[in-house]
PDB file of C-alpha atoms in Angstrom:
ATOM      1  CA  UNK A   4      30.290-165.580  72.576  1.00 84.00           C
ATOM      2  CA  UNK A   5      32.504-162.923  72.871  1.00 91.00           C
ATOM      3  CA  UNK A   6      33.395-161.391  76.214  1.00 94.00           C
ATOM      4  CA  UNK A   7      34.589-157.710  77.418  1.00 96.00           C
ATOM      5  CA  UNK A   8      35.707-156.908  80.750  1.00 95.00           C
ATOM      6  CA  UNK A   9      35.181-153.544  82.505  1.00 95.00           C
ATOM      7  CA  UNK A  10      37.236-153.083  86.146  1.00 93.00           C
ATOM      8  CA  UNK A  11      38.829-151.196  87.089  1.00 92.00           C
ATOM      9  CA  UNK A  12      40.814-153.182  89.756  1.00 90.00           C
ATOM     10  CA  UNK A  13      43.631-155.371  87.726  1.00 91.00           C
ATOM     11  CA  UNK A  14      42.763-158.266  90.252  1.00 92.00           C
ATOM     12  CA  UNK A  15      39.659-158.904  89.503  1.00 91.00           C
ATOM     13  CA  UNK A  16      39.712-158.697  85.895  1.00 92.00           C
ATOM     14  CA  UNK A  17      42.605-161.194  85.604  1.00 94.00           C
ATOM     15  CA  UNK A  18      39.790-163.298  88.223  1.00 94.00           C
ATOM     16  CA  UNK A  19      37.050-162.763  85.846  1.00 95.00           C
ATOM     17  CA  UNK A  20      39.167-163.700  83.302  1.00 94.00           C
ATOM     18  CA  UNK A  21      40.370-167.144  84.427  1.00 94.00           C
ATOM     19  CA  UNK A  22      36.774-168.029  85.188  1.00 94.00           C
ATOM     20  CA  UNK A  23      35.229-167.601  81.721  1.00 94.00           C
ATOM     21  CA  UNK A  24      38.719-169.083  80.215  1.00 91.00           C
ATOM     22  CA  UNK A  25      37.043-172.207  81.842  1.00 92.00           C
ATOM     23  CA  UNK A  26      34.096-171.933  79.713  1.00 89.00           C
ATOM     24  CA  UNK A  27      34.828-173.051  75.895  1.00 85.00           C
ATOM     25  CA  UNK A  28      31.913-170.963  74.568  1.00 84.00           C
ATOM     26  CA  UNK A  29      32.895-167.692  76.056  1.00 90.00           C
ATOM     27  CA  UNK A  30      35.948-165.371  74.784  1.00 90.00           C
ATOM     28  CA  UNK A  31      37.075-162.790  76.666  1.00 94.00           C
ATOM     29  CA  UNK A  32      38.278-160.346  73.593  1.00 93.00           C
ATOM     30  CA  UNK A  33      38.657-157.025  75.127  1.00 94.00           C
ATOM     31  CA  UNK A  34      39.752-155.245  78.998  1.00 95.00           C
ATOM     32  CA  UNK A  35      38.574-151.897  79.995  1.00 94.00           C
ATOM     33  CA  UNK A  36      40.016-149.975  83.141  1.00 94.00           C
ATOM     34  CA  UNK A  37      37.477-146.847  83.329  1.00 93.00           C
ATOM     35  CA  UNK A  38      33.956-146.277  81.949  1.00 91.00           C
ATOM     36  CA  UNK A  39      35.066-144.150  78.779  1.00 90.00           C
ATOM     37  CA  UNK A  40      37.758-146.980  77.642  1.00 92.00           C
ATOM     38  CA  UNK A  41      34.331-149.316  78.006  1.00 93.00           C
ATOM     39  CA  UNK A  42      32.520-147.052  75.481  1.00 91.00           C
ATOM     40  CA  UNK A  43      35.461-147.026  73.027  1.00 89.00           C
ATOM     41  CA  UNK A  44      35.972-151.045  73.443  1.00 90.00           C
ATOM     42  CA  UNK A  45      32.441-151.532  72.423  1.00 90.00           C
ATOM     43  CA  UNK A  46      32.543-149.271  69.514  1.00 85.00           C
ATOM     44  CA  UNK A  47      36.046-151.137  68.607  1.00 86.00           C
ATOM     45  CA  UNK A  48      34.957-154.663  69.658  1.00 87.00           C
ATOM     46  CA  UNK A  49      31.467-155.157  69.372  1.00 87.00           C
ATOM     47  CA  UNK A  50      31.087-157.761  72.109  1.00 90.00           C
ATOM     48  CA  UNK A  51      28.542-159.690  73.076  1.00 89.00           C
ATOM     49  CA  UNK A  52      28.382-159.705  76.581  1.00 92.00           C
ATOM     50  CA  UNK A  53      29.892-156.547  78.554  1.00 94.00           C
ATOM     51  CA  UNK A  54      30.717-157.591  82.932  1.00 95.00           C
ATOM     52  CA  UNK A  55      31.032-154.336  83.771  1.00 93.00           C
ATOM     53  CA  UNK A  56      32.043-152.755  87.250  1.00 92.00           C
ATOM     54  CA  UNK A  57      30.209-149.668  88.590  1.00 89.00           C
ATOM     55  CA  UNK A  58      32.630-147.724  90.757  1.00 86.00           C
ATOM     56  CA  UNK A  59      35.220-147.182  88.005  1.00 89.00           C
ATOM     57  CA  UNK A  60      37.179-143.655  87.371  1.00 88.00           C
ATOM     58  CA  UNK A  61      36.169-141.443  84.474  1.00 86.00           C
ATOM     59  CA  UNK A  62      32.586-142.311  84.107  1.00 88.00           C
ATOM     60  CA  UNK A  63      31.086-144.622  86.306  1.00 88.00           C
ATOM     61  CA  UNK A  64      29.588-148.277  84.827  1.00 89.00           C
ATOM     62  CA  UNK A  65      26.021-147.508  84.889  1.00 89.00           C
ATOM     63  CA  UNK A  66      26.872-144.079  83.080  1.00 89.00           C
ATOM     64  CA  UNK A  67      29.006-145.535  80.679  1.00 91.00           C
ATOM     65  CA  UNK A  68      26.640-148.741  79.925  1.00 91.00           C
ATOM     66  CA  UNK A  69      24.088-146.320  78.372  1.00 89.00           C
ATOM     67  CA  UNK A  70      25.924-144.924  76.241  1.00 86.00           C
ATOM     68  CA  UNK A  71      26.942-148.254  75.101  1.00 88.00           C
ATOM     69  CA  UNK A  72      23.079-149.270  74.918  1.00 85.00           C
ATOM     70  CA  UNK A  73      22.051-146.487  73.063  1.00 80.00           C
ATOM     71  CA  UNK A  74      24.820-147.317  69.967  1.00 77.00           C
ATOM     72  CA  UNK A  75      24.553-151.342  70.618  1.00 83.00           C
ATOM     73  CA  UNK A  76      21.220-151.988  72.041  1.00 83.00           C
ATOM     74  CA  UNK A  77      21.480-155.682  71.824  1.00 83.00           C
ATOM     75  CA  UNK A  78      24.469-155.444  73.991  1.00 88.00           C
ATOM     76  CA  UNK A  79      24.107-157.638  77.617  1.00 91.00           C
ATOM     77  CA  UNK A  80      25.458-156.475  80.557  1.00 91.00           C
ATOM     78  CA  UNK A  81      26.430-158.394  83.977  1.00 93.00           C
ATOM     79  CA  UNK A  82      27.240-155.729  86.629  1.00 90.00           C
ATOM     80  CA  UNK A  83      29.837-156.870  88.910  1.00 88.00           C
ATOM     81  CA  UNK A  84      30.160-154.364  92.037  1.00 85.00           C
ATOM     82  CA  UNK A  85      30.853-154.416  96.130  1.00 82.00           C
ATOM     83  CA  UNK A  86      27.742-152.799  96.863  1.00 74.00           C
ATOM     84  CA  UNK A  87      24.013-153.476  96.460  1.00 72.00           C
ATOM     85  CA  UNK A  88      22.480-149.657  96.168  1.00 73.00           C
ATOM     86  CA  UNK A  89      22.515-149.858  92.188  1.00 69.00           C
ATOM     87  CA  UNK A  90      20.747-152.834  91.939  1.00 71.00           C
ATOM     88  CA  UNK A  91      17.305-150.889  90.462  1.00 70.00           C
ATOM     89  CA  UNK A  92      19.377-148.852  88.382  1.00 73.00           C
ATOM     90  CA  UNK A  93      21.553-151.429  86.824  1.00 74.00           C
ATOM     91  CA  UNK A  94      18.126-152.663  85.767  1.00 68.00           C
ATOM     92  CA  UNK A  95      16.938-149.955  84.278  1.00 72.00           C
ATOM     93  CA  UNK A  96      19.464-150.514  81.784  1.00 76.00           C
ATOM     94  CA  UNK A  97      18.106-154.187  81.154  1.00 76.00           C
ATOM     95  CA  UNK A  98      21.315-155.677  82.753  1.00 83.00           C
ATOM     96  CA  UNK A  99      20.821-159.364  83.034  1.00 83.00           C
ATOM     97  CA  UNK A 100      22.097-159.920  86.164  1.00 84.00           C
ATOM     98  CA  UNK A 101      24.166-157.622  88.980  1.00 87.00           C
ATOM     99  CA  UNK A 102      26.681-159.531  91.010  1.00 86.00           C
ATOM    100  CA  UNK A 103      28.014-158.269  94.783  1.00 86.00           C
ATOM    101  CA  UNK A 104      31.650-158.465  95.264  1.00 88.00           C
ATOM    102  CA  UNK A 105      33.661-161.118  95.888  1.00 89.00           C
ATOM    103  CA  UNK A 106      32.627-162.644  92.592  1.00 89.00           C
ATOM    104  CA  UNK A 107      32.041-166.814  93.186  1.00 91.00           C
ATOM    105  CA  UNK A 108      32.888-168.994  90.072  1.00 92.00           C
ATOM    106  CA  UNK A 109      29.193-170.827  90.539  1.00 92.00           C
ATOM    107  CA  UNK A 110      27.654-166.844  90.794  1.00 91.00           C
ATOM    108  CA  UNK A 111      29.405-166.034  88.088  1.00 92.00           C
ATOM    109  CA  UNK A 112      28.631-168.929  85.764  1.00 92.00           C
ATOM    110  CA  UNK A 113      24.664-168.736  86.791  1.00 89.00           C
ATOM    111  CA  UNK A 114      24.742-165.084  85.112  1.00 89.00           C
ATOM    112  CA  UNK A 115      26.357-166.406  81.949  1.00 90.00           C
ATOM    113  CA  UNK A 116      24.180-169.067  81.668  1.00 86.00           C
ATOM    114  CA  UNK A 117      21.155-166.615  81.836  1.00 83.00           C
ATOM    115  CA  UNK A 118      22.578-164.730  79.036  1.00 85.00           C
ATOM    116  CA  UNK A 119      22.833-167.754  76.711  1.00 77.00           C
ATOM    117  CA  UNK A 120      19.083-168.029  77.654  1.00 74.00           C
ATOM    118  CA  UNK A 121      18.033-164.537  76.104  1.00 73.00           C
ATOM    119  CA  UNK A 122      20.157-164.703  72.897  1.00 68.00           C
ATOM    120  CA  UNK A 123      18.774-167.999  72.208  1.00 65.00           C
ATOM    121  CA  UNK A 124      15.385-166.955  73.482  1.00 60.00           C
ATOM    122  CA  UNK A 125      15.625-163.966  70.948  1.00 60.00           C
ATOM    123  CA  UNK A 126      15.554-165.704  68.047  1.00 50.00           C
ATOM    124  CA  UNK A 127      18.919-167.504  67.492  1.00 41.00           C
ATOM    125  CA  UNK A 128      20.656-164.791  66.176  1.00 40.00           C
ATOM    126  CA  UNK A 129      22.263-161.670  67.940  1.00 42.00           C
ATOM    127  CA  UNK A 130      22.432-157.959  66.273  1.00 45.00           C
ATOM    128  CA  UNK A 131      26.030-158.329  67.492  1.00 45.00           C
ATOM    129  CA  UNK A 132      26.489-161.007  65.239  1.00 45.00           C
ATOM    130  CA  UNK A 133      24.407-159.584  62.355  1.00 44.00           C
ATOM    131  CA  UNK A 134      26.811-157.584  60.884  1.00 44.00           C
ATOM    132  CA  UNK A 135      28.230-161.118  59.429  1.00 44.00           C
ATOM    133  CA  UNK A 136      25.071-162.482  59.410  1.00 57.00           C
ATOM    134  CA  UNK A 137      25.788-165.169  61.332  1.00 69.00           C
ATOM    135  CA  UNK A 138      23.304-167.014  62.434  1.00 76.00           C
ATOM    136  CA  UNK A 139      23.443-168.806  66.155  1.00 71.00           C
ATOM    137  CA  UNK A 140      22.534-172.381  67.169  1.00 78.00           C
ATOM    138  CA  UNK A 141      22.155-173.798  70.482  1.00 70.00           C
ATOM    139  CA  UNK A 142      22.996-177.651  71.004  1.00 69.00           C
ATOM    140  CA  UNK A 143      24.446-179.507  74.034  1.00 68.00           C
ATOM    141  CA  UNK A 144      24.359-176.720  75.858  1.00 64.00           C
ATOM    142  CA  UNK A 145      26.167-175.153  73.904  1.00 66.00           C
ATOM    143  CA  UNK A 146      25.835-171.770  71.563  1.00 66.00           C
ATOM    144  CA  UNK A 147      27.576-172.019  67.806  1.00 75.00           C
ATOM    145  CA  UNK A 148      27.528-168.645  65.198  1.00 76.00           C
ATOM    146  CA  UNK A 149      27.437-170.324  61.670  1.00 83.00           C
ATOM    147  CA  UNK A 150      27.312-167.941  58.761  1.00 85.00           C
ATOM    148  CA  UNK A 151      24.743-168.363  56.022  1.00 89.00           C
ATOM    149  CA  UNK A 152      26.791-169.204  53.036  1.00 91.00           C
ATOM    150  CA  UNK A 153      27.782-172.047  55.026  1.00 93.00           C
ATOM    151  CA  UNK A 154      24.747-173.605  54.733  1.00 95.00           C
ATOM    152  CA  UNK A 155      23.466-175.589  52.077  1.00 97.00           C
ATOM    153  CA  UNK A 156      20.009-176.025  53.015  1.00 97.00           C
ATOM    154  CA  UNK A 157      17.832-176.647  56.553  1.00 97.00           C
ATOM    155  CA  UNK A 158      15.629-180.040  56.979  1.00 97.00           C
ATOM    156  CA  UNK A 159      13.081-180.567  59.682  1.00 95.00           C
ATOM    157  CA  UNK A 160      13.432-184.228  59.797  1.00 91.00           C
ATOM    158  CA  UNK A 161      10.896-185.653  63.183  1.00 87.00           C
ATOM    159  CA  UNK A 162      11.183-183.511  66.048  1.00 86.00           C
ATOM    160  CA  UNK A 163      14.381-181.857  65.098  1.00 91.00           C
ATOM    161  CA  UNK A 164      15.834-179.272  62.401  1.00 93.00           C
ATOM    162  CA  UNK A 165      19.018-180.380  60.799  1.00 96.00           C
ATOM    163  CA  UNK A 166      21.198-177.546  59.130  1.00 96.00           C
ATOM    164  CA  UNK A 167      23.138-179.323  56.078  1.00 97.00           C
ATOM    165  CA  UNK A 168      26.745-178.503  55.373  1.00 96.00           C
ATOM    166  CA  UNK A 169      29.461-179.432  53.687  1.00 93.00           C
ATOM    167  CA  UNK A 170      31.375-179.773  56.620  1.00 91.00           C
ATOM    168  CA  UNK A 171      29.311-181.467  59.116  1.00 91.00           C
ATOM    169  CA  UNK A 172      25.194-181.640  60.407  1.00 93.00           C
ATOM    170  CA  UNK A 173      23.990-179.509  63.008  1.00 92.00           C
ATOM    171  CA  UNK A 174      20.939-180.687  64.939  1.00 91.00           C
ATOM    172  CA  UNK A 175      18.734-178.320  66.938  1.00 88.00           C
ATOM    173  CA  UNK A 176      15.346-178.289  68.500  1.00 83.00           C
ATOM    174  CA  UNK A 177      14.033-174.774  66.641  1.00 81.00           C
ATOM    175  CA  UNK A 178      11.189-175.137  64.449  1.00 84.00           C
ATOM    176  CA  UNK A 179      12.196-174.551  60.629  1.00 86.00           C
ATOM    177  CA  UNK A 180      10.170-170.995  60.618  1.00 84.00           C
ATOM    178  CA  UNK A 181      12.703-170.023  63.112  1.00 79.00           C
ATOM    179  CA  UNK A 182      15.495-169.928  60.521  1.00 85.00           C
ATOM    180  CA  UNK A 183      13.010-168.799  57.795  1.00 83.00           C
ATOM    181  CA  UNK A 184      12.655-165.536  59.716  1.00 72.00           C
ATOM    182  CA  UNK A 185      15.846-164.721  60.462  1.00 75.00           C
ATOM    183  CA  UNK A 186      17.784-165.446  57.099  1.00 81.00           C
ATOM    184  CA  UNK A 187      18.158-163.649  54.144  1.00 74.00           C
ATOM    185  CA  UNK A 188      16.186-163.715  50.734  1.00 79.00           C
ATOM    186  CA  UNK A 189      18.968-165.928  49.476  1.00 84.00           C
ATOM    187  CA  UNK A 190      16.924-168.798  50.995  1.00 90.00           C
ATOM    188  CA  UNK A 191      13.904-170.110  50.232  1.00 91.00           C
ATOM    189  CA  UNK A 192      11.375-172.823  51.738  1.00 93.00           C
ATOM    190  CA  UNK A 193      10.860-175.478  48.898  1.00 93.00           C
ATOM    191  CA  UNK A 194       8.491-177.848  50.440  1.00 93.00           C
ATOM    192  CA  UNK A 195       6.938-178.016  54.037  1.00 91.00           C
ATOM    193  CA  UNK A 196       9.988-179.326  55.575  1.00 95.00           C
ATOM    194  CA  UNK A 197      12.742-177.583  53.739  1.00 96.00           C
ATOM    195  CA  UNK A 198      14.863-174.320  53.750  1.00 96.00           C
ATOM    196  CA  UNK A 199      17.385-173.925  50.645  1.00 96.00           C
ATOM    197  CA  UNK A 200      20.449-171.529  49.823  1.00 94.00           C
ATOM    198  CA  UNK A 201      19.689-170.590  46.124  1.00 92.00           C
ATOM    199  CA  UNK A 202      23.414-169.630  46.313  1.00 91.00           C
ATOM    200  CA  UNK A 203      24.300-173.152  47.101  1.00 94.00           C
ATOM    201  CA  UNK A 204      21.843-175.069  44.581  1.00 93.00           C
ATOM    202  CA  UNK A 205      23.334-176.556  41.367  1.00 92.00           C
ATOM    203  CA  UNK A 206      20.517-178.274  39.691  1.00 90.00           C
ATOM    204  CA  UNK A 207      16.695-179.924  40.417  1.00 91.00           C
ATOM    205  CA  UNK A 208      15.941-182.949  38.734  1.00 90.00           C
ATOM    206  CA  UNK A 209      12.511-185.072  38.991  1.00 89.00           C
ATOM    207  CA  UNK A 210      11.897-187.605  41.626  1.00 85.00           C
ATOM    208  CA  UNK A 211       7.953-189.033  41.402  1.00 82.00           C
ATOM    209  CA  UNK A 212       5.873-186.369  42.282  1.00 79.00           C
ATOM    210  CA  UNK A 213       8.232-184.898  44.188  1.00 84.00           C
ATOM    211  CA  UNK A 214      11.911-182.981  42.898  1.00 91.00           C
ATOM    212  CA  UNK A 215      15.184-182.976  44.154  1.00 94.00           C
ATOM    213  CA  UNK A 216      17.180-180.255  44.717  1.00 94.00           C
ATOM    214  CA  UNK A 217      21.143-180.560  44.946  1.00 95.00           C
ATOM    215  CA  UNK A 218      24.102-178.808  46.072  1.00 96.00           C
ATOM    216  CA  UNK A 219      27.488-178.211  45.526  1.00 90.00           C
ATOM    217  CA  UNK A 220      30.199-181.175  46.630  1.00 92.00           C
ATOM    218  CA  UNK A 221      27.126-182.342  48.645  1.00 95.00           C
ATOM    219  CA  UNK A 222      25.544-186.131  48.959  1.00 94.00           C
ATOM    220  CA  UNK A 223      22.105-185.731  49.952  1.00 96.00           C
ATOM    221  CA  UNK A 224      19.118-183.806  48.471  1.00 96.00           C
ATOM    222  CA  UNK A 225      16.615-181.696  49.524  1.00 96.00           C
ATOM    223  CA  UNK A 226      12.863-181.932  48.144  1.00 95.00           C
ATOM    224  CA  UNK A 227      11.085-179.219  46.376  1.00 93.00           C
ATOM    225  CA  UNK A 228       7.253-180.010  46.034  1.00 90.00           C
ATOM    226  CA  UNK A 229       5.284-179.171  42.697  1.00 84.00           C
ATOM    227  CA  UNK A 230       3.959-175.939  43.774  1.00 82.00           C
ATOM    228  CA  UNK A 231       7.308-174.303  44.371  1.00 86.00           C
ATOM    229  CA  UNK A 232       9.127-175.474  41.659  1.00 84.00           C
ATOM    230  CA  UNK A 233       7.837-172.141  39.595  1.00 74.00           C
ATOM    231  CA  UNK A 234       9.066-170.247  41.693  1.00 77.00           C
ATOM    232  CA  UNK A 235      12.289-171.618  42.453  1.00 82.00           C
ATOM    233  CA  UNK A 236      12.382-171.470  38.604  1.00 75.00           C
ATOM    234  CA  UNK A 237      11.930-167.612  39.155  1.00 67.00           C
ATOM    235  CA  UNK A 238      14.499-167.225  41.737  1.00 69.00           C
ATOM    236  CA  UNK A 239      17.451-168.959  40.152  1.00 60.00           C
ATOM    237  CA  UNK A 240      17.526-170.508  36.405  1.00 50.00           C
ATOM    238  CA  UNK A 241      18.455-174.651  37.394  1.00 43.00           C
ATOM    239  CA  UNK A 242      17.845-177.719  34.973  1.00 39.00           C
ATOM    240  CA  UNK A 243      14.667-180.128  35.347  1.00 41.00           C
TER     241      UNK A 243
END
């Protein structure tokens, strides 16, 4: 997940920096010294998550955070400041957490956990990363963005959802209407227990009762029950 920094003291950024270089799923991409460079970085950058000081020159952090919130509402914000008086106002702005100076690593690390929480809580995929339409999965504690044409198709196979592709499996624990809802009308469930990419899908050929749908440079198959095979048909012209 990508990272910006707003402080204004040089110190503490590069100490809010080497913390989250620790963590391999955070990337700080951007620095801001003042509250108007923060606005411009997240207009530029589009991060992710914003730590954000409030006693910076220009335009203060609270200030400067909703103007950020009204262009990038999906934006979350960790306030890092040396006093405590803001706390009710930082969450007015639906900041996820508000850290008192010093920062501690462990402090630091609970807020960024918390954050992980509510962009996988809202639905695995982030507005921030919706402009590539990239979709995000959580596994070993761990948050991936995987875009769509990557994927050949989505399996619920027992308790788990495997996304296929060519590259390598990706297990997670979301149900498969999770990923129905959030990708586009390029995909299409099959049969109970699968999600294609019509983009991806070469040919379906008869198994049974059943047919098998499969994919480019790809091994194993996807079903596609009796009922959907019209409209499959409809959606993309493939062989039977």
């Amino acid at each position: 997940m990508k990272i910006l920094i707003a402080e204004d003291d040089e110190a503490s950024r590069k100490l809010l920096k080497c913390f989250i270089e620790m963590l391999p799923q955070f990337q700080v991409i951007a620095e801001a010294a003042d509250g108007e460079e923060l606005i411009r970085s997240v207009m530029e950058n589009k991060p992710d998550i914003a730590l954000v000081d409030i006693d910076m020159p220009l335009l203060n952090g609270l200030e400067a955070v909703k103007s950020c919130k009204k262009l990038f509402p999906s934006l979350e914000v960790i306030f890092t400041t040396g006093h405590d008086q803001y706390a009710l106002e930082a969450f007015d702005v639906s900041a996820v957490d508000y850290i008192v100076k010093p920062i501690k690593r462990d402090r630091l690390y609970t807020a960024l956990e918390r954050v992980e929480k509510r962009l996988y809580q809202s639905g695995i995929t982030s507005e921030n990363a919706s402009k590539n339409k990239d979709i995000m999965i959580k596994r070993n504690n761990q948050i991936t963005f995987l875009a769509p044409e990557e994927i050949l198709f989505i399996e619920k196979l027992d308790r788990k959802t495997v996304i296929h592709t060519n590259d390598q499996k990706y297990e997670t624990n979301e149900p498969l209407v999770t990923y129905e809802n959030v990708l586009g009308p390029r995909f299409m469930t099959t049969h109970r227990s699968y999600l294609i990419n019509l983009d991806q899908l070469t040919r379906v050929e008869t198994a049974g009762r059943m047919y098998k749908a499969y994919f480019k440079n790809y091994h194993e198959t996807a079903r596609v029950s009796k009922q959907k095979l019209v409209e499959l048909q409809h959606s993309k012209s493939v062989s039977n």
